[in-house]
Amino acid sequence: MKNATLHFEFHISITALIMFLLKTWRASAFGVYGYLNFTRNGFLYSLIFREHSKKFKPEDMEIRIEGKNCVVTGANSGIGFATAEALASCGATVYMVCRNKEKGETALSKIQSSTGNPNVHLEVCDLSSISEIKSFASRFSSKDVPVHVLVNNAGLMEQKRVTTSEGFELNFAVNVLGTYATTELMLPLLEIASPDARVITVSSGGMYTTPLTSDLQFSDGKFSGAEQYARNKRVQVS
């Protein structure tokens, strides 16, 4: 019985060691690959950000921003939902830009319920379509309200190469063109709110895993959704 126990413990220890080494190898390989591909400045900025993030104080979020109009794209889930909810909890008037109306309405209801803020609104727009973005911007402009904060959060990582009806690779259409077009068309409303206006684009550290190339729509070579996403995120901050 004692030998069986020792064998069991030894087996568990070996398994744990193998899992640890495997995770370490994967993390190291990912880090080395990124280090060899991203710029030196990008690497240094990532280290600086890591240090600054340690100084973040939760109480800095304890502010009231009633009267501020905030537009958040991709707001029905993830970072976008959390951002919209946080802004609403601070008293802001929030406009949630979502592609899916049903999911958007569900998210809106949750935020109104959790924050008690009735000034949360849904705007339906497919950010892979320039024509839809133009229609959204036109509708929103008719509200005649300034935009104090625009959060470009909507993003996509489609693993297959799909082309939109307007002829653009889908990831590129959402992550790059959609972000640019939304910001450009919102500029007049942001300028009204100046100097308090802010544009925040949610990028990703994943951009450091691949270099930026001129093949923005990934027309050449074997398509990779993850690599295209990384390229798109590099474009956002370039």
JSON list of C-alpha atoms in Angstrom, two decimals, residues 95 138 170 198:
[
{"chain": "A", "resi": 95, "resn": "TYR", "atom": "CA", "xyz": [-24.50, 55.16, -26.39]},
{"chain": "A", "resi": 138, "resn": "SER", "atom": "CA", "xyz": [-25.69, 60.68, -39.87]},
{"chain": "A", "resi": 170, "resn": "LEU", "atom": "CA", "xyz": [-13.48, 41.18, -42.83]},
{"chain": "A", "resi": 198, "resn": "ARG", "atom": "CA", "xyz": [-11.34, 61.99, -25.82]}
]
